[in-house]
mmCIF file of C-alpha atoms in Angstrom:
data_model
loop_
_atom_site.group_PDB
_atom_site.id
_atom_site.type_symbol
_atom_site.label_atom_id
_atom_site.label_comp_id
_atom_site.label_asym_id
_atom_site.label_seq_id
_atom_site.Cartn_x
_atom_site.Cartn_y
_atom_site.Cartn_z
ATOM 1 C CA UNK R 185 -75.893 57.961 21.857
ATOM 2 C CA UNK R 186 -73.065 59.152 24.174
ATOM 3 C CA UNK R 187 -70.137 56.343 25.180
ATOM 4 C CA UNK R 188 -71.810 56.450 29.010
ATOM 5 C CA UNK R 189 -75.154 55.670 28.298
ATOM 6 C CA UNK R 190 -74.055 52.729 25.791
ATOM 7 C CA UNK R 191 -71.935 51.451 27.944
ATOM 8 C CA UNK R 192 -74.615 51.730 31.056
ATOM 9 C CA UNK R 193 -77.108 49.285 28.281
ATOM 10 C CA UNK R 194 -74.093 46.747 27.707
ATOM 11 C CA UNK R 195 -74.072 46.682 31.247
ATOM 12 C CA UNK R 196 -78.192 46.294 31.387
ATOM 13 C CA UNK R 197 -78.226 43.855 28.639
ATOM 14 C CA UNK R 198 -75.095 41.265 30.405
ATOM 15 C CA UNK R 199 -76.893 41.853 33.824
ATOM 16 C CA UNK R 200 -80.117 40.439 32.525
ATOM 17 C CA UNK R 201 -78.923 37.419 31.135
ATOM 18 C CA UNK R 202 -76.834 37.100 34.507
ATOM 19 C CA UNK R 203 -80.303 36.764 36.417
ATOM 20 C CA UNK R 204 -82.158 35.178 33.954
ATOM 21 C CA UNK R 205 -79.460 32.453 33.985
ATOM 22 C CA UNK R 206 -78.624 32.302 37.504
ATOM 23 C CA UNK R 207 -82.205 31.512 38.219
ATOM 24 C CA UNK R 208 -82.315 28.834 36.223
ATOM 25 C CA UNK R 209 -79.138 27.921 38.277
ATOM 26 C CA UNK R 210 -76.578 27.535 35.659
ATOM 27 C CA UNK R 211 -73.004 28.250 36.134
ATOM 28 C CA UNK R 212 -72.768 30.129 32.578
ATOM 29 C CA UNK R 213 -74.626 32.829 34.589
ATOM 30 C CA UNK R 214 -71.193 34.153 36.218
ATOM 31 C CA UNK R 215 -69.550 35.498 32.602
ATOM 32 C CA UNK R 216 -72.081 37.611 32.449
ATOM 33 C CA UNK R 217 -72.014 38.768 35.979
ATOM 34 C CA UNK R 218 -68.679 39.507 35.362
ATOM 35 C CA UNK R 219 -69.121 41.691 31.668
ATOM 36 C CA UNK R 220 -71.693 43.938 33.594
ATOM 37 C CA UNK R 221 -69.698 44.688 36.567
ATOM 38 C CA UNK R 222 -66.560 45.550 34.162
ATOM 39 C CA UNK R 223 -69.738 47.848 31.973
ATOM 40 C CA UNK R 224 -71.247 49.515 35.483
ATOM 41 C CA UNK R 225 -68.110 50.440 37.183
ATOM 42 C CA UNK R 226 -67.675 53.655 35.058
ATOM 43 C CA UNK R 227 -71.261 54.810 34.897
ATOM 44 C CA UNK R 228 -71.254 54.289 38.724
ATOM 45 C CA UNK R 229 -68.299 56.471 39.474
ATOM 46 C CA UNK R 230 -69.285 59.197 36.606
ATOM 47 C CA UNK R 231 -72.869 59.179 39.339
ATOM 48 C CA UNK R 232 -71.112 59.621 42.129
ATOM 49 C CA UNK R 233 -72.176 56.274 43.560
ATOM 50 C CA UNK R 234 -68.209 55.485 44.244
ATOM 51 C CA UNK R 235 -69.126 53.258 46.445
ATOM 52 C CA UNK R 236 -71.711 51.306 44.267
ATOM 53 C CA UNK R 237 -68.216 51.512 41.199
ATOM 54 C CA UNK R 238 -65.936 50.086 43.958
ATOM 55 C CA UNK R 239 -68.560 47.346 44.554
ATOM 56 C CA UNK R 240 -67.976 46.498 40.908
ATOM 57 C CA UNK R 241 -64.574 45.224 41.395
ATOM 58 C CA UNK R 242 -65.486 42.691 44.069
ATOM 59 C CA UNK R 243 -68.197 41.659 41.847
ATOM 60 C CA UNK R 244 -65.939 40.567 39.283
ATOM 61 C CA UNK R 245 -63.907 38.495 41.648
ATOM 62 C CA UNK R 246 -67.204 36.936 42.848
ATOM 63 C CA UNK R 247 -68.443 36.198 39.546
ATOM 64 C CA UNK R 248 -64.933 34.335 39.464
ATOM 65 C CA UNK R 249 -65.413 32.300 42.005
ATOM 66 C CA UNK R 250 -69.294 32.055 41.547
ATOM 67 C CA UNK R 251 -68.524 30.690 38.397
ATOM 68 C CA UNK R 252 -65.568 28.027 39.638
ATOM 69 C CA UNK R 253 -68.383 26.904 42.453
ATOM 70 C CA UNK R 254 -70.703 26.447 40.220
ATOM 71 C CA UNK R 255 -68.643 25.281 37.430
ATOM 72 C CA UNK R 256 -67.491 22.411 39.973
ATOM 73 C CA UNK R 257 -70.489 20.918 40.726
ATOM 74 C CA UNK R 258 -71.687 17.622 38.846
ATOM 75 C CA UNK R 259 -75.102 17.535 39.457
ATOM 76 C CA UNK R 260 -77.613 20.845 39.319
ATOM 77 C CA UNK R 261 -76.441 23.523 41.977
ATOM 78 C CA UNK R 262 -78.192 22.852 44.982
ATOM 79 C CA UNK R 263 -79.831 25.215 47.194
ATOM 80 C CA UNK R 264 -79.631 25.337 50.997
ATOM 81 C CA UNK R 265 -81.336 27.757 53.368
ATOM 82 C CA UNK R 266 -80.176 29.462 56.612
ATOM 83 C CA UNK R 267 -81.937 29.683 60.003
ATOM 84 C CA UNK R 268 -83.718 32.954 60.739
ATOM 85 C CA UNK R 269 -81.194 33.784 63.375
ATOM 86 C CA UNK R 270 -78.164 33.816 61.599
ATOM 87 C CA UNK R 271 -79.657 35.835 58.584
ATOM 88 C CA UNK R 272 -81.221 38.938 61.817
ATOM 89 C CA UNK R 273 -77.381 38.901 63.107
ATOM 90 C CA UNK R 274 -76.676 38.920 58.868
ATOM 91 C CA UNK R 275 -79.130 41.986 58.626
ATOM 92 C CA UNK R 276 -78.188 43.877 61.700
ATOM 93 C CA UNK R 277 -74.326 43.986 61.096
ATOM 94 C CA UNK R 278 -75.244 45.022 57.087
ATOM 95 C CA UNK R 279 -77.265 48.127 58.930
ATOM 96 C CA UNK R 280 -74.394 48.911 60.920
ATOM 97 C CA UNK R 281 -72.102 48.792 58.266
ATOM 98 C CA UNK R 282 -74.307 51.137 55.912
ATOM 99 C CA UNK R 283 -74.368 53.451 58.702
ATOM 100 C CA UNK R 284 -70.815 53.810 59.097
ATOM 101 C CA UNK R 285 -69.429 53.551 55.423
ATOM 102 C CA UNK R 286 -72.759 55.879 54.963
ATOM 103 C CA UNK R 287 -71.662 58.486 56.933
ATOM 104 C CA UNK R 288 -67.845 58.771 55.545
ATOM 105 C CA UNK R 289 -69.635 58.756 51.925
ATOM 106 C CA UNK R 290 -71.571 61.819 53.064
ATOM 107 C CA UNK R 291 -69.007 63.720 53.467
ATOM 108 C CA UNK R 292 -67.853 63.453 49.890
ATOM 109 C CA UNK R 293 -69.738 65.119 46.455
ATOM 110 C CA UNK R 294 -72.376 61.914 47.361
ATOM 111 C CA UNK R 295 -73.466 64.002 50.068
ATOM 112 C CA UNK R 296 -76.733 61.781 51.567
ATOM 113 C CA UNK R 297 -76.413 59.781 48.840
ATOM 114 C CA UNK R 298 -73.659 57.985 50.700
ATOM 115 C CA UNK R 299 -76.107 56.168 52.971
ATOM 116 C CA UNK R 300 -78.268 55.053 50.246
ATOM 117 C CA UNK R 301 -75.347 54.157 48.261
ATOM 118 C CA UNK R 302 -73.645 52.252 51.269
ATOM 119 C CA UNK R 303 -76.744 50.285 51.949
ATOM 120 C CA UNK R 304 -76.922 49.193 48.134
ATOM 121 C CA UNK R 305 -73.300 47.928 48.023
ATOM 122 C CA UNK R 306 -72.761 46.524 51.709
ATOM 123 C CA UNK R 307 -75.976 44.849 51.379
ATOM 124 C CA UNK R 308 -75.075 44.069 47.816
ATOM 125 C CA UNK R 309 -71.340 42.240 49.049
ATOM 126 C CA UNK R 310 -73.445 39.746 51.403
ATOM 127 C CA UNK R 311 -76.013 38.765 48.841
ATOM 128 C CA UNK R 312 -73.756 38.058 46.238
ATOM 129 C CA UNK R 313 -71.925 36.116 48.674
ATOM 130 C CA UNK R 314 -75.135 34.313 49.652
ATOM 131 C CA UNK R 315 -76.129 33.973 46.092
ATOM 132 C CA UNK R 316 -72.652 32.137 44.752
ATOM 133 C CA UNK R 317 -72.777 30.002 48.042
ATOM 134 C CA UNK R 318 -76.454 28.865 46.910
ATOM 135 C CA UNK R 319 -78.408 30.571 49.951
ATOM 136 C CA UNK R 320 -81.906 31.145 49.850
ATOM 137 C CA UNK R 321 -82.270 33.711 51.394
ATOM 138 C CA UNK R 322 -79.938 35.572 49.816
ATOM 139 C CA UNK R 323 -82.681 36.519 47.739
ATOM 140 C CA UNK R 324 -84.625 38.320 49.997
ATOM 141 C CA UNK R 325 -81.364 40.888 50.528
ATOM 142 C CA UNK R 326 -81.920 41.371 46.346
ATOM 143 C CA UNK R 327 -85.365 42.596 46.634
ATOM 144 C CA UNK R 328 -84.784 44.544 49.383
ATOM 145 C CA UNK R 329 -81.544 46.251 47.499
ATOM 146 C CA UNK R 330 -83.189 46.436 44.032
ATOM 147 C CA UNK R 331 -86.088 48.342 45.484
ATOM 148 C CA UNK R 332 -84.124 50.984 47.035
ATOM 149 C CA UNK R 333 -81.381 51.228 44.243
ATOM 150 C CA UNK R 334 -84.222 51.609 42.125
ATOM 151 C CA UNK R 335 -85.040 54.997 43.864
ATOM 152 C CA UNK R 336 -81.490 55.980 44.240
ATOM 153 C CA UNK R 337 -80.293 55.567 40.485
ATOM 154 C CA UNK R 338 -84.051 56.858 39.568
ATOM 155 C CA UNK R 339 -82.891 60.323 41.603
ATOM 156 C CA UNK R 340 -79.368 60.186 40.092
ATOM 157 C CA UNK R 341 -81.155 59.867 36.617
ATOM 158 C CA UNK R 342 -79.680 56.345 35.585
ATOM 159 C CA UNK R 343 -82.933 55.870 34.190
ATOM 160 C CA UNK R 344 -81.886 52.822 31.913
ATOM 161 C CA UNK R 345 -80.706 51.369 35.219
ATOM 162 C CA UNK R 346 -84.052 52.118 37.264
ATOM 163 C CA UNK R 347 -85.426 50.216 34.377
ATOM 164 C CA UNK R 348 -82.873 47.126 35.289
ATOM 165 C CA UNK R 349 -83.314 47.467 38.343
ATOM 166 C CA UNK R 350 -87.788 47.182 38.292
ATOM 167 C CA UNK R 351 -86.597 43.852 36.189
ATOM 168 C CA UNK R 352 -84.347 42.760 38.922
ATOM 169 C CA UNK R 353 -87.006 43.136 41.580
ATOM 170 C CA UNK R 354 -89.194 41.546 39.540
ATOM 171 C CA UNK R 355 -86.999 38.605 38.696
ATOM 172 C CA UNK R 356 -85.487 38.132 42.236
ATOM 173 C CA UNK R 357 -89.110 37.632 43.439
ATOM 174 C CA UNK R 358 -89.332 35.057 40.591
ATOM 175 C CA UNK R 359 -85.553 33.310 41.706
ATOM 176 C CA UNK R 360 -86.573 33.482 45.501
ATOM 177 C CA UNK R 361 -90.097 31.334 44.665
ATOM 178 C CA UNK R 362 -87.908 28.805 41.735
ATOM 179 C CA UNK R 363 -85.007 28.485 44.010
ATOM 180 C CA UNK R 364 -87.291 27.541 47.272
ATOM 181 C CA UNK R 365 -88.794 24.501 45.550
ATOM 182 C CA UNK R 366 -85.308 22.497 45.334
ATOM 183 C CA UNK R 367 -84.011 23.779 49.173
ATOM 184 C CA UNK R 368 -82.351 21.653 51.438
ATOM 185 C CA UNK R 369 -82.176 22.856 55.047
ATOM 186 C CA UNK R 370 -78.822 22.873 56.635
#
């Protein structure tokens, strides 16, 4: 097996027990978060998805503090939920920002990939951010993201990764229904 394409299943293998664990809301979720954004950066960057391998960096400083907040906590990590308003203005400004970090990342060797691969990590930064801050809906912005980085990495023949990815869907669906029985409204 070549170095990339081990390294690309290290990076599968940490990422699922990442969601498997943050599900189940427990703060030993974030190490792992952590090992597969150290594993993806390279096989990111070797796609031409630089802006998916830069992504990886501010993953691993919020898997730091994702795992401090949820380290901190004495009880279970609660969840809270957003009103519909904020998480439109949320949505729009991601959009906007995909468009215009899309359209400098088309003019390098991404090429139209650059939207595609703007909208994965922009969108990526805010649900991460909603995820370690215990959002709800922070969930929804996963399925949306796995589904199309699913296609992307499927057309930039990551296919261990388009597997990951059909998991992630599948499990975000499964974290979005856990995570909405213990929600308190804020």
């Amino acid at each position: 097996m070549e170095p990339l394409k081990l390294i690309e299943l290290l990076g599968v293998a940490t990422a699922l027990a990442y969601l498997v664990l943050v599900t189940q809301r427990r703060w030993i979720a974030w190490p792992f978060y952590i090992a597969s954004s150290c594993f993806y950066t390279p096989v990111f960057w070797k796609a031409h998805l630089y802006a998916d391998a830069i992504l990886q960096l501010y993953f691993v400083g919020m898997g730091v503090y994702g795992w401090r907040t949820w380290r901190s906590e004495t009880e279970e990590v609660r969840v809270v939920s957003i009103p519909i308003r904020r998480n439109a203005f949320v949505a729009a400004a991601v959009l906007v920002a995909a468009l215009v970090v899309g359209y400098a990342l088309s003019l390098t060797r991404a090429g139209l990939f650059g939207y595609s691969d703007a909208f994965i990590s922009i969108g990526s930064v805010v649900a991460t951010y909603l995820t370690a801050r215990k959002v709800l809906e922070g969930w929804y912005y996963w399925i949306v993201i796995d589904l199309i980085a699913t296609l992307v990495f499927g057309m930039r023949d990551l296919d261990i990764t388009v597997w990951l990815y059909l998991i992630y869907t599948v499990l975000s669906v499964r974290a979005l229904l856990i995570w909405r029985k213990t929600i308190r409204h804020v």
